[in-house]
Coordinates of C-alpha atoms in Angstrom, one line a residue:
M1 CA 0.0 0.0 0.0
T2 CA 1.1 3.5 -0.4
P3 CA 0.5 5.4 2.9
P4 CA -0.9 8.9 2.9
L5 CA 2.2 11.2 3.3
I6 CA 2.6 14.8 4.4
L7 CA 5.6 17.1 4.1
C8 CA 6.2 15.4 0.8
F9 CA 8.4 18.3 -0.4
F10 CA 11.2 16.6 1.7
L11 CA 11.1 13.6 -0.4
P12 CA 13.9 14.5 -2.6
F13 CA 16.3 14.6 0.4
L14 CA 15.3 11.0 1.4
L15 CA 16.1 9.5 -2.0
R16 CA 19.8 8.6 -1.3
L17 CA 20.1 5.2 -3.3
P18 CA 22.5 2.9 -1.9
P19 CA 25.3 1.6 -4.2
N20 CA 25.4 -1.8 -6.0
A21 CA 27.8 -4.3 -4.3
A22 CA 31.3 -3.2 -5.2
A23 CA 34.7 -5.1 -5.3
A24 CA 35.8 -3.6 -2.1
G25 CA 35.3 -5.4 1.3
G26 CA 34.1 -8.8 2.1
G27 CA 30.7 -8.8 0.3
G28 CA 27.2 -8.0 0.9
K29 CA 24.7 -6.0 -1.0
W30 CA 22.7 -3.0 0.0
D31 CA 19.1 -2.3 -1.4
L32 CA 16.7 0.5 -1.0
L33 CA 13.2 -0.9 0.0
L34 CA 11.3 2.3 0.8
P35 CA 12.2 5.9 0.3
N36 CA 10.0 7.0 3.2
T37 CA 8.5 5.0 6.0
G38 CA 6.8 8.0 7.5
V39 CA 8.6 7.7 10.9
S40 CA 12.2 7.3 11.8
A41 CA 13.0 3.8 12.7
M42 CA 14.5 4.5 16.2
H43 CA 13.0 1.3 17.7
M44 CA 12.3 -1.9 15.7
Q45 CA 10.9 -5.4 16.4
L46 CA 10.4 -8.3 14.0
L47 CA 7.1 -10.4 14.8
H48 CA 6.2 -13.9 13.9
T49 CA 3.7 -12.6 11.2
D50 CA 6.7 -11.3 9.3
R51 CA 5.7 -7.9 10.1
V52 CA 8.0 -5.3 11.7
V53 CA 6.8 -2.7 14.2
M54 CA 8.8 0.6 14.2
F55 CA 8.4 3.6 16.2
D56 CA 10.1 7.0 17.1
R57 CA 8.6 9.4 19.6
T58 CA 5.6 11.6 19.7
D59 CA 7.3 14.9 20.4
F60 CA 9.4 15.1 17.2
G61 CA 6.6 17.1 15.6
P62 CA 4.4 16.0 12.7
S63 CA 5.8 12.9 11.1
N64 CA 5.6 12.1 7.4
I65 CA 2.7 9.8 7.6
S66 CA -1.0 10.6 8.6
L67 CA -3.1 8.5 10.9
P68 CA -5.8 6.6 9.0
N69 CA -9.4 7.9 8.4
G70 CA -8.7 11.3 9.5
Q71 CA -7.9 10.4 13.1
C72 CA -5.8 12.7 15.4
R73 CA -4.2 12.0 18.7
H74 CA -5.1 14.4 21.6
D75 CA -2.6 14.7 24.4
P76 CA -2.6 17.8 26.5
N77 CA 0.7 16.8 28.0
D78 CA 2.7 16.4 24.8
K79 CA 5.5 18.8 24.6
T80 CA 5.3 19.5 21.1
L81 CA 1.9 18.9 19.5
R82 CA -1.3 18.4 21.6
V83 CA -3.3 17.8 18.6
D84 CA -1.3 15.5 16.2
C85 CA -2.9 13.8 13.1
T86 CA 0.3 12.0 12.1
A87 CA 1.5 8.6 13.1
H88 CA 4.6 7.9 15.2
S89 CA 4.6 4.2 14.9
V90 CA 4.2 2.1 11.7
E91 CA 4.0 -1.7 10.9
Y92 CA 6.1 -2.8 7.9
D93 CA 5.1 -5.8 6.1
V94 CA 8.2 -7.7 4.9
V95 CA 6.5 -9.8 2.2
S96 CA 4.6 -6.9 0.5
N97 CA 7.2 -4.2 1.3
S98 CA 4.6 -1.8 2.5
I99 CA 3.8 0.1 5.6
R100 CA 0.6 1.1 7.6
P101 CA 0.5 3.8 10.4
L102 CA -0.1 2.8 13.9
T103 CA -1.4 4.8 17.1
V104 CA 0.7 5.5 20.0
L105 CA -1.2 7.7 22.7
T106 CA 1.8 9.0 24.7
D107 CA 5.6 9.4 24.2
V108 CA 7.5 6.3 23.4
W109 CA 10.9 8.0 23.1
C110 CA 13.9 5.9 24.3
S111 CA 12.0 2.9 25.7
S112 CA 12.4 -0.8 25.7
G113 CA 10.6 -4.0 24.9
A114 CA 10.3 -7.8 24.6
V115 CA 8.0 -10.3 23.0
I116 CA 6.2 -12.6 25.4
P117 CA 5.6 -16.3 25.0
D118 CA 2.3 -15.9 22.7
G119 CA 4.1 -13.5 20.3
T120 CA 2.7 -10.1 21.7
L121 CA 5.2 -7.3 21.8
V122 CA 5.2 -5.7 25.2
Q123 CA 6.7 -2.2 25.2
A124 CA 7.9 -0.4 28.5
G125 CA 8.2 3.2 29.3
G126 CA 9.2 6.2 27.3
F127 CA 9.4 10.0 28.2
N128 CA 7.1 12.7 29.6
D129 CA 3.6 11.3 30.1
G130 CA 4.6 7.9 28.7
D131 CA 7.6 7.1 31.0
H132 CA 5.3 4.8 33.4
A133 CA 3.3 3.3 30.5
V134 CA 3.2 -0.2 29.1
R135 CA 2.0 -0.8 25.6
I136 CA 0.7 -4.0 24.2
Y137 CA 0.9 -4.9 20.5
K138 CA -0.8 -8.3 19.6
P139 CA 0.2 -9.2 16.0
C140 CA -2.4 -9.8 13.3
T141 CA -2.3 -10.5 9.5
D142 CA -5.5 -8.6 8.7
N143 CA -4.4 -5.0 9.5
S144 CA -6.7 -4.7 12.3
C145 CA -4.2 -4.7 15.2
D146 CA -2.9 -1.5 17.0
W147 CA -1.2 -0.5 20.2
R148 CA -3.1 -0.9 23.5
E149 CA -1.8 1.4 26.3
I150 CA -1.7 0.6 30.1
A151 CA -1.1 4.2 31.5
N152 CA 0.5 3.2 34.7
G153 CA 1.8 -0.3 34.1
L154 CA 5.2 0.6 35.5
K155 CA 6.2 1.7 39.2
Q156 CA 8.9 3.8 38.1
R157 CA 9.9 6.1 35.2
R158 CA 11.5 4.0 32.6
W159 CA 13.5 6.2 30.1
Y160 CA 16.7 4.5 28.5
A161 CA 16.0 1.3 30.3
T162 CA 16.4 -2.3 29.1
S163 CA 14.0 -5.2 29.0
Q164 CA 14.9 -8.8 29.1
I165 CA 12.4 -11.8 28.8
L166 CA 12.7 -14.3 31.7
P167 CA 12.1 -18.0 31.9
D168 CA 8.6 -17.4 33.4
G169 CA 7.5 -15.3 30.5
R170 CA 7.7 -12.0 32.4
Q171 CA 10.2 -9.2 31.5
I172 CA 12.6 -7.5 33.8
I173 CA 13.1 -3.9 33.1
V174 CA 16.5 -2.6 34.3
G175 CA 17.5 1.0 35.1
G176 CA 16.7 4.0 33.0
R177 CA 17.6 7.6 33.7
R178 CA 18.3 8.3 37.4
Q179 CA 16.6 4.8 38.1
F180 CA 19.1 2.5 40.0
N181 CA 16.6 -0.2 40.4
Y182 CA 14.6 -2.7 38.3
E183 CA 11.1 -4.1 38.2
F184 CA 9.0 -6.6 36.4
Y185 CA 6.0 -6.8 34.0
P186 CA 3.4 -8.0 34.6
K187 CA 3.6 -8.0 38.3
K188 CA 2.6 -10.9 40.5
T189 CA 1.1 -8.5 43.0
A190 CA 0.1 -4.9 42.9
A191 CA 2.8 -4.3 45.6
E192 CA 5.7 -5.9 43.7
G193 CA 8.8 -3.8 43.2
P194 CA 10.6 -1.9 42.2
Y195 CA 14.0 -3.4 43.5
N196 CA 17.2 -1.5 44.1
L197 CA 20.2 -2.4 42.2
P198 CA 23.4 -0.6 43.7
F199 CA 25.4 -1.6 40.6
L200 CA 23.6 0.9 38.5
A201 CA 24.5 3.7 40.8
Q202 CA 28.1 2.5 41.1
T203 CA 28.4 2.7 37.4
N204 CA 26.9 6.1 36.9
D205 CA 29.4 8.8 35.9
P206 CA 28.1 12.0 37.4
G207 CA 26.7 14.4 34.7
I208 CA 27.2 12.1 32.0
E209 CA 25.9 8.7 33.1
N210 CA 27.5 6.2 30.8
N211 CA 25.4 3.5 32.2
L212 CA 22.0 3.8 30.5
Y213 CA 20.5 1.0 28.3
P214 CA 22.6 -1.5 30.3
F215 CA 23.5 -4.7 28.2
V216 CA 21.5 -7.4 29.9
F217 CA 21.6 -11.2 29.0
L218 CA 20.0 -14.2 30.4
N219 CA 22.8 -16.5 31.4
V220 CA 22.2 -20.5 30.9
D221 CA 21.9 -20.8 34.7
G222 CA 19.0 -18.4 34.9
N223 CA 20.8 -15.5 36.3
L224 CA 21.5 -12.2 34.5
F225 CA 24.7 -10.8 33.1
I226 CA 24.4 -7.1 33.5
F227 CA 27.1 -4.9 31.9
A228 CA 27.0 -1.1 32.4
N229 CA 29.6 1.6 31.8
N230 CA 32.9 -0.6 31.8
R231 CA 32.1 -3.6 34.1
A232 CA 29.7 -6.2 34.7
I233 CA 28.0 -8.5 37.3
L234 CA 26.1 -11.7 37.4
F235 CA 23.0 -11.2 39.3
D236 CA 20.4 -13.4 40.9
Y237 CA 17.3 -11.4 40.6
K238 CA 15.2 -13.8 42.4
N239 CA 17.1 -13.4 45.5
L240 CA 18.5 -9.8 44.9
K241 CA 22.0 -11.1 45.2
V242 CA 25.2 -10.2 43.0
I243 CA 26.7 -13.7 42.5
R244 CA 29.8 -12.4 40.7
T245 CA 31.7 -9.3 40.0
Y246 CA 33.6 -9.5 36.7
P247 CA 36.8 -7.6 36.1
I248 CA 36.6 -4.0 34.7
L249 CA 37.0 -4.1 31.0
P250 CA 40.9 -3.5 30.1
G251 CA 41.4 0.3 29.7
G252 CA 38.4 1.2 31.7
E253 CA 36.7 3.2 28.9
P254 CA 32.8 3.4 28.8
R255 CA 30.8 1.4 26.5
S256 CA 27.2 2.3 27.6
Y257 CA 25.0 5.2 26.6
P258 CA 25.9 7.8 25.7
S259 CA 29.4 6.5 25.1
T260 CA 27.4 4.0 23.1
G261 CA 29.0 0.5 22.3
S262 CA 27.2 -2.7 21.5
A263 CA 27.1 -6.2 22.8
V264 CA 25.9 -9.6 22.0
L265 CA 25.6 -13.0 23.8
L266 CA 27.6 -15.2 21.3
P267 CA 25.9 -18.5 20.1
L268 CA 25.2 -20.9 22.7
K269 CA 26.5 -24.4 21.9
S270 CA 26.2 -27.6 24.0
N271 CA 28.7 -27.8 26.7
A272 CA 30.6 -24.8 25.2
G273 CA 30.0 -22.0 28.0
A274 CA 28.3 -18.6 27.6
E275 CA 30.4 -15.7 26.1
V276 CA 29.7 -12.2 25.8
L277 CA 31.3 -9.8 23.2
V278 CA 31.2 -6.0 23.9
C279 CA 32.5 -3.8 21.0
G280 CA 33.1 0.0 20.4
G281 CA 32.0 2.9 22.5
A282 CA 33.8 6.2 23.3
P283 CA 36.6 7.2 25.6
K284 CA 36.2 8.9 28.9
G285 CA 35.5 12.6 28.3
A286 CA 34.2 12.2 24.8
Y287 CA 30.7 13.1 25.7
S288 CA 31.8 16.5 27.4
R289 CA 34.2 17.1 24.5
A290 CA 31.5 16.4 21.9
N291 CA 29.3 19.0 23.8
N292 CA 31.9 21.5 22.9
R293 CA 32.2 20.4 19.4
D294 CA 35.4 18.5 19.8
F295 CA 34.7 15.1 18.4
V296 CA 37.0 12.2 19.7
K297 CA 37.6 9.2 17.9
A298 CA 35.6 6.2 18.8
L299 CA 37.0 3.1 20.6
N300 CA 38.1 0.4 18.1
T301 CA 38.3 -2.6 20.7
C302 CA 36.1 -5.4 21.8
G303 CA 36.1 -7.3 24.9
R304 CA 35.1 -11.0 25.0
I305 CA 34.5 -12.8 28.2
R306 CA 33.6 -16.5 29.1
I307 CA 31.1 -15.5 31.8
N308 CA 30.8 -19.0 33.6
D309 CA 34.5 -19.7 33.7
P310 CA 35.9 -20.2 37.4
N311 CA 38.2 -17.1 36.8
P312 CA 36.7 -15.1 33.8
Q313 CA 38.9 -12.5 32.1
W314 CA 38.2 -10.3 29.3
V315 CA 40.1 -11.0 26.2
M316 CA 40.6 -7.8 24.0
E317 CA 40.5 -7.6 20.1
T318 CA 40.8 -4.9 17.8
M319 CA 38.1 -3.9 15.0
P320 CA 39.2 -2.6 11.6
S321 CA 38.0 0.9 12.8
G322 CA 36.5 2.8 15.9
R323 CA 32.8 2.7 16.1
V324 CA 30.4 4.3 18.4
M325 CA 26.3 4.0 18.1
S326 CA 26.8 0.5 16.1
D327 CA 24.3 -2.3 16.1
M328 CA 25.5 -5.9 16.5
L329 CA 23.3 -8.7 15.3
L330 CA 23.6 -12.5 15.3
L331 CA 23.4 -14.0 11.8
P332 CA 21.9 -17.5 11.1
N333 CA 25.3 -19.1 10.6
G334 CA 26.5 -18.0 14.0
N335 CA 28.7 -15.1 13.0
A336 CA 28.0 -11.5 14.2
L337 CA 27.3 -8.4 12.1
I338 CA 28.4 -4.9 13.3
I339 CA 26.6 -2.3 11.4
N340 CA 25.6 1.4 11.5
G341 CA 27.2 4.1 13.7
A342 CA 29.9 6.8 13.7
G343 CA 33.6 6.8 13.9
M344 CA 33.8 10.0 16.2
G345 CA 31.9 11.6 19.0
T346 CA 29.1 10.0 21.2
A347 CA 25.4 9.5 21.3
G348 CA 23.2 12.5 21.7
W349 CA 21.8 15.4 19.8
E350 CA 24.5 16.4 16.9
M351 CA 27.1 14.6 18.9
G352 CA 28.5 12.3 16.2
R353 CA 30.6 12.6 13.3
S354 CA 32.3 10.6 10.4
P355 CA 29.8 8.0 9.7
V356 CA 31.0 4.4 9.4
L357 CA 29.4 3.0 6.2
S358 CA 30.9 -0.4 6.0
P359 CA 29.4 -3.3 8.1
V360 CA 31.9 -5.7 9.7
V361 CA 31.4 -9.4 10.1
Y362 CA 32.8 -11.0 13.2
Y363 CA 33.6 -14.8 13.0
P364 CA 33.6 -15.9 16.6
D365 CA 35.2 -19.4 15.8
K366 CA 38.1 -18.1 13.9
Q367 CA 41.6 -17.5 15.4
A368 CA 42.0 -14.1 17.2
G369 CA 43.4 -11.6 14.7
S370 CA 41.6 -12.9 11.9
R371 CA 37.9 -12.7 13.1
F372 CA 36.9 -9.5 11.5
E373 CA 35.9 -8.9 7.8
V374 CA 34.9 -5.5 6.3
Q375 CA 31.8 -5.7 4.1
N376 CA 30.7 -3.5 1.2
P377 CA 29.6 0.1 2.1
T378 CA 26.2 2.0 2.1
S379 CA 26.0 5.5 1.1
T380 CA 23.6 6.3 3.7
A381 CA 24.7 7.4 7.0
R382 CA 23.1 5.8 10.1
M383 CA 23.8 7.8 13.0
Y384 CA 22.1 8.4 16.5
H385 CA 18.6 6.8 16.6
S386 CA 19.3 4.3 13.9
A387 CA 18.4 0.5 14.4
A388 CA 18.9 -2.9 12.6
I389 CA 17.1 -6.3 12.8
L390 CA 17.4 -9.7 11.3
L391 CA 14.6 -11.0 8.8
R392 CA 13.5 -14.5 8.2
D393 CA 15.2 -14.6 4.9
G394 CA 18.6 -13.7 6.3
R395 CA 18.5 -10.1 5.1
V396 CA 19.1 -7.4 7.8
L397 CA 16.7 -4.5 7.9
V398 CA 18.3 -1.1 8.4
G399 CA 16.5 2.1 9.2
G400 CA 16.4 5.3 11.4
S401 CA 18.9 8.1 11.9
N402 CA 17.6 11.3 13.6
P403 CA 20.4 13.1 15.7
H404 CA 18.0 16.1 16.2
A405 CA 15.3 17.0 18.7
Y406 CA 12.7 17.4 15.8
Y407 CA 12.5 16.1 12.3
N408 CA 15.0 18.0 10.3
F409 CA 15.5 17.4 6.7
T410 CA 17.5 20.5 5.3
K411 CA 20.7 22.5 6.0
I412 CA 22.0 20.0 8.4
I413 CA 24.9 17.6 8.4
F414 CA 22.9 14.5 9.0
P415 CA 19.3 14.9 7.9
T416 CA 16.6 12.8 9.7
D417 CA 16.5 9.6 7.6
L418 CA 13.1 8.0 6.8
T419 CA 14.4 5.6 4.3
L420 CA 14.3 1.8 4.7
Q421 CA 17.3 -0.5 3.5
S422 CA 18.2 -4.0 3.6
F423 CA 21.7 -5.4 3.8
S424 CA 22.1 -8.8 2.4
P425 CA 25.1 -10.6 3.7
A426 CA 27.4 -12.5 1.4
Y427 CA 25.6 -15.8 2.2
L428 CA 22.8 -14.4 0.0
D429 CA 24.9 -14.1 -3.0
P430 CA 23.3 -16.0 -6.0
K431 CA 26.4 -17.8 -6.5
F432 CA 25.8 -19.7 -3.3
E433 CA 22.3 -21.1 -4.3
N434 CA 23.5 -24.5 -5.1
L435 CA 24.7 -24.8 -1.4
R436 CA 21.7 -23.4 0.2
P437 CA 19.4 -25.6 2.1
R438 CA 15.7 -25.4 1.7
I439 CA 13.5 -26.6 4.7
L440 CA 10.9 -28.9 3.6
S441 CA 9.4 -29.7 7.1
P442 CA 8.2 -28.8 9.9
I443 CA 5.9 -26.0 8.6
S444 CA 6.4 -22.6 9.6
G445 CA 4.6 -21.8 13.1
S446 CA 5.1 -25.5 14.5
N447 CA 4.8 -26.0 18.3
V448 CA 8.1 -27.4 19.8
G449 CA 8.5 -28.7 23.4
Y450 CA 11.5 -28.4 25.6
G451 CA 14.1 -31.2 24.9
Q452 CA 11.8 -32.4 22.1
Q453 CA 13.6 -34.0 19.0
I454 CA 12.6 -32.1 16.0
P455 CA 12.6 -34.1 12.7
I456 CA 13.7 -31.7 10.0
R457 CA 13.6 -32.4 6.2
F458 CA 15.6 -30.3 3.8
S459 CA 17.0 -30.4 0.5
V460 CA 20.4 -29.2 -1.1
A461 CA 21.2 -29.2 -4.8
P462 CA 22.2 -32.7 -6.0
G463 CA 25.8 -33.7 -5.4
Q464 CA 26.6 -30.6 -2.9
L465 CA 25.9 -31.9 0.4
V466 CA 28.7 -32.0 2.9
Q467 CA 27.1 -33.5 5.8
S468 CA 29.8 -32.5 8.5
T469 CA 29.0 -28.8 7.6
I470 CA 25.3 -29.0 8.6
M471 CA 24.2 -27.0 11.6
V472 CA 20.7 -26.1 13.0
T473 CA 20.3 -22.7 14.6
M474 CA 17.5 -21.1 16.3
I475 CA 17.4 -17.2 16.9
A476 CA 15.1 -15.1 19.0
P477 CA 14.3 -11.9 17.3
S478 CA 15.4 -8.8 19.0
F479 CA 13.9 -5.5 20.2
A480 CA 16.5 -3.2 18.7
T481 CA 17.2 0.5 19.8
H482 CA 20.1 2.5 20.8
S483 CA 22.6 0.1 19.6
F484 CA 21.4 -2.7 21.7
S485 CA 19.2 -5.7 20.4
M486 CA 17.3 -6.8 23.6
N487 CA 16.6 -10.4 24.1
Q488 CA 18.7 -11.4 21.1
R489 CA 19.7 -15.1 21.4
L490 CA 21.1 -17.8 19.0
L491 CA 21.3 -21.4 20.0
V492 CA 23.0 -24.1 17.9
L493 CA 21.1 -27.3 18.3
D494 CA 22.4 -30.7 19.0
R495 CA 21.7 -32.8 16.0
G496 CA 21.8 -36.5 14.9
D497 CA 23.1 -38.0 11.6
V498 CA 21.9 -36.5 8.3
M499 CA 20.2 -39.3 6.3
P500 CA 19.1 -39.2 2.7
V501 CA 15.3 -39.5 2.1
G502 CA 15.3 -39.6 -1.7
G503 CA 16.2 -37.2 -4.5
S504 CA 18.1 -34.2 -3.1
A505 CA 16.1 -34.3 0.3
Y506 CA 17.7 -35.2 3.6
Q507 CA 16.4 -35.6 7.2
L508 CA 18.0 -35.1 10.6
R509 CA 16.6 -34.9 14.1
A510 CA 17.5 -31.7 16.3
R511 CA 17.1 -31.5 19.9
A512 CA 15.2 -28.4 21.3
P513 CA 16.6 -26.5 24.1
G514 CA 16.2 -28.3 27.5
S515 CA 14.7 -25.3 29.4
G516 CA 13.6 -21.7 29.8
N517 CA 17.0 -20.7 31.0
L518 CA 18.4 -21.7 27.6
A519 CA 15.5 -20.5 25.5
P520 CA 12.7 -18.6 27.2
A521 CA 9.3 -19.9 25.6
G522 CA 8.2 -18.0 22.5
Y523 CA 8.8 -17.7 18.8
Y524 CA 12.1 -18.3 17.3
L525 CA 13.5 -18.4 13.7
L526 CA 15.0 -21.9 12.8
F527 CA 17.7 -22.3 10.1
V528 CA 19.4 -25.1 8.6
V529 CA 23.0 -24.0 7.6
H530 CA 25.3 -25.8 5.2
K531 CA 28.9 -24.8 4.6
D532 CA 28.0 -21.5 6.5
I533 CA 25.2 -20.8 4.0
P534 CA 21.7 -20.8 5.8
S535 CA 18.4 -21.6 4.4
K536 CA 15.4 -19.2 4.9
G537 CA 14.1 -19.5 8.3
I538 CA 10.9 -20.9 9.6
W539 CA 9.0 -19.9 12.7
I540 CA 8.9 -22.3 15.6
H541 CA 7.0 -21.8 18.9
I542 CA 8.9 -23.1 21.9
N543 CA 6.3 -23.9 24.7

């Protein structure tokens, strides 16, 4: 569909077409999907309907897409528009490459979210009159669904907080500006929480913070790995107990907002232990200097740590270039993609410079010193308030970039960007089609129990199969905002032998994760990978 657009005179500034794949770099291809999504994709979440929910904030001013049927939002507390007839959230249909406007009632700026076991997106917090709100989006395929708001669903203001889904299906919401505590949603009782978390106060740099949007990961033992600023703890949220304090990241430089780096929980493999990778950020003092228009080079180092080792230590690595405000995504073949961001400055209004246009693939299983590979560049700067997520077909959806307090398209270094791109990693190159598996069964949307053996049939072009390279992975789609992909998780499943079943078809059995500590209940993307080339994913529902 073509949405009703306003402010269309800005369209020429949005049509910055990406280049074709070039010889430089390790590969990958950029494509422009839409020249104008109507809103800036500050927050993004893929749902099991193959729709992507995006939103920015209500106090940016009027967006570029109208609310349907002449509707208007009336909010006497809004700081910019008390009557606003434009949308600040949209749903993107991946299959039809189209958008439709959605309605948020209060400000969702700099919020968090998680998808609960039934596939519903539960978003938490925001700014101004939206900072205590919870918003519910139950997916549909007939374009009838929209946001539902619970005005006081949270006990504390949650602005720049992090959400993590838990084994019991609830989400824990950690931190936020001047909030050194956490709470749960939904709550078991009306009196539940919030609970103090002194670690957040200890990691707060006065006047700068450097501990917002903490990196939170569910460990395989059910506890939480929480990283803020330049250090981390393992936290037992049930008993309010710090189980382990990890060493400070070597160098002591901040990696959390506004000195924004990115982080992933590396792929979980049977008996291999859990590892966290933290990359990029900005040096101490970079935020204050950027405020004075002195833009410092971003950090070019990553720290990697085995979080359950008896004596865990950070192992440092060096990226091809410095990066702040980048996104880090797990790809179906177990590698990580570092994308978006800047080479100088920090997060914040007009605080970044030198956009980094080339993604980088990180190969966690290669030898140290040979793990990074630069990919083909885009021509579109993705600065502050950009986001990226993985799609079911293996592409990466990229949008956003608005380092201004309002929509601003002209006479500015980095205009508000409403374009939507895809980055196709090298594994999608047509030259690999003869290696690419195609899943024949189970059907997408199948239910799977913990520990269950999953019979998987797939095909590969005749004469191409190398059985020892077959891998089955499952990925939890993430809620992406401010350079952190919340709830992102990739598991490499144990599998049995690959057996031919006729023609170019094969069958194997893969074992589903054994508990909610490994994989909280919900929808996951399942892939068959052959010689590092993934199939298209199918949805499975772990319950």
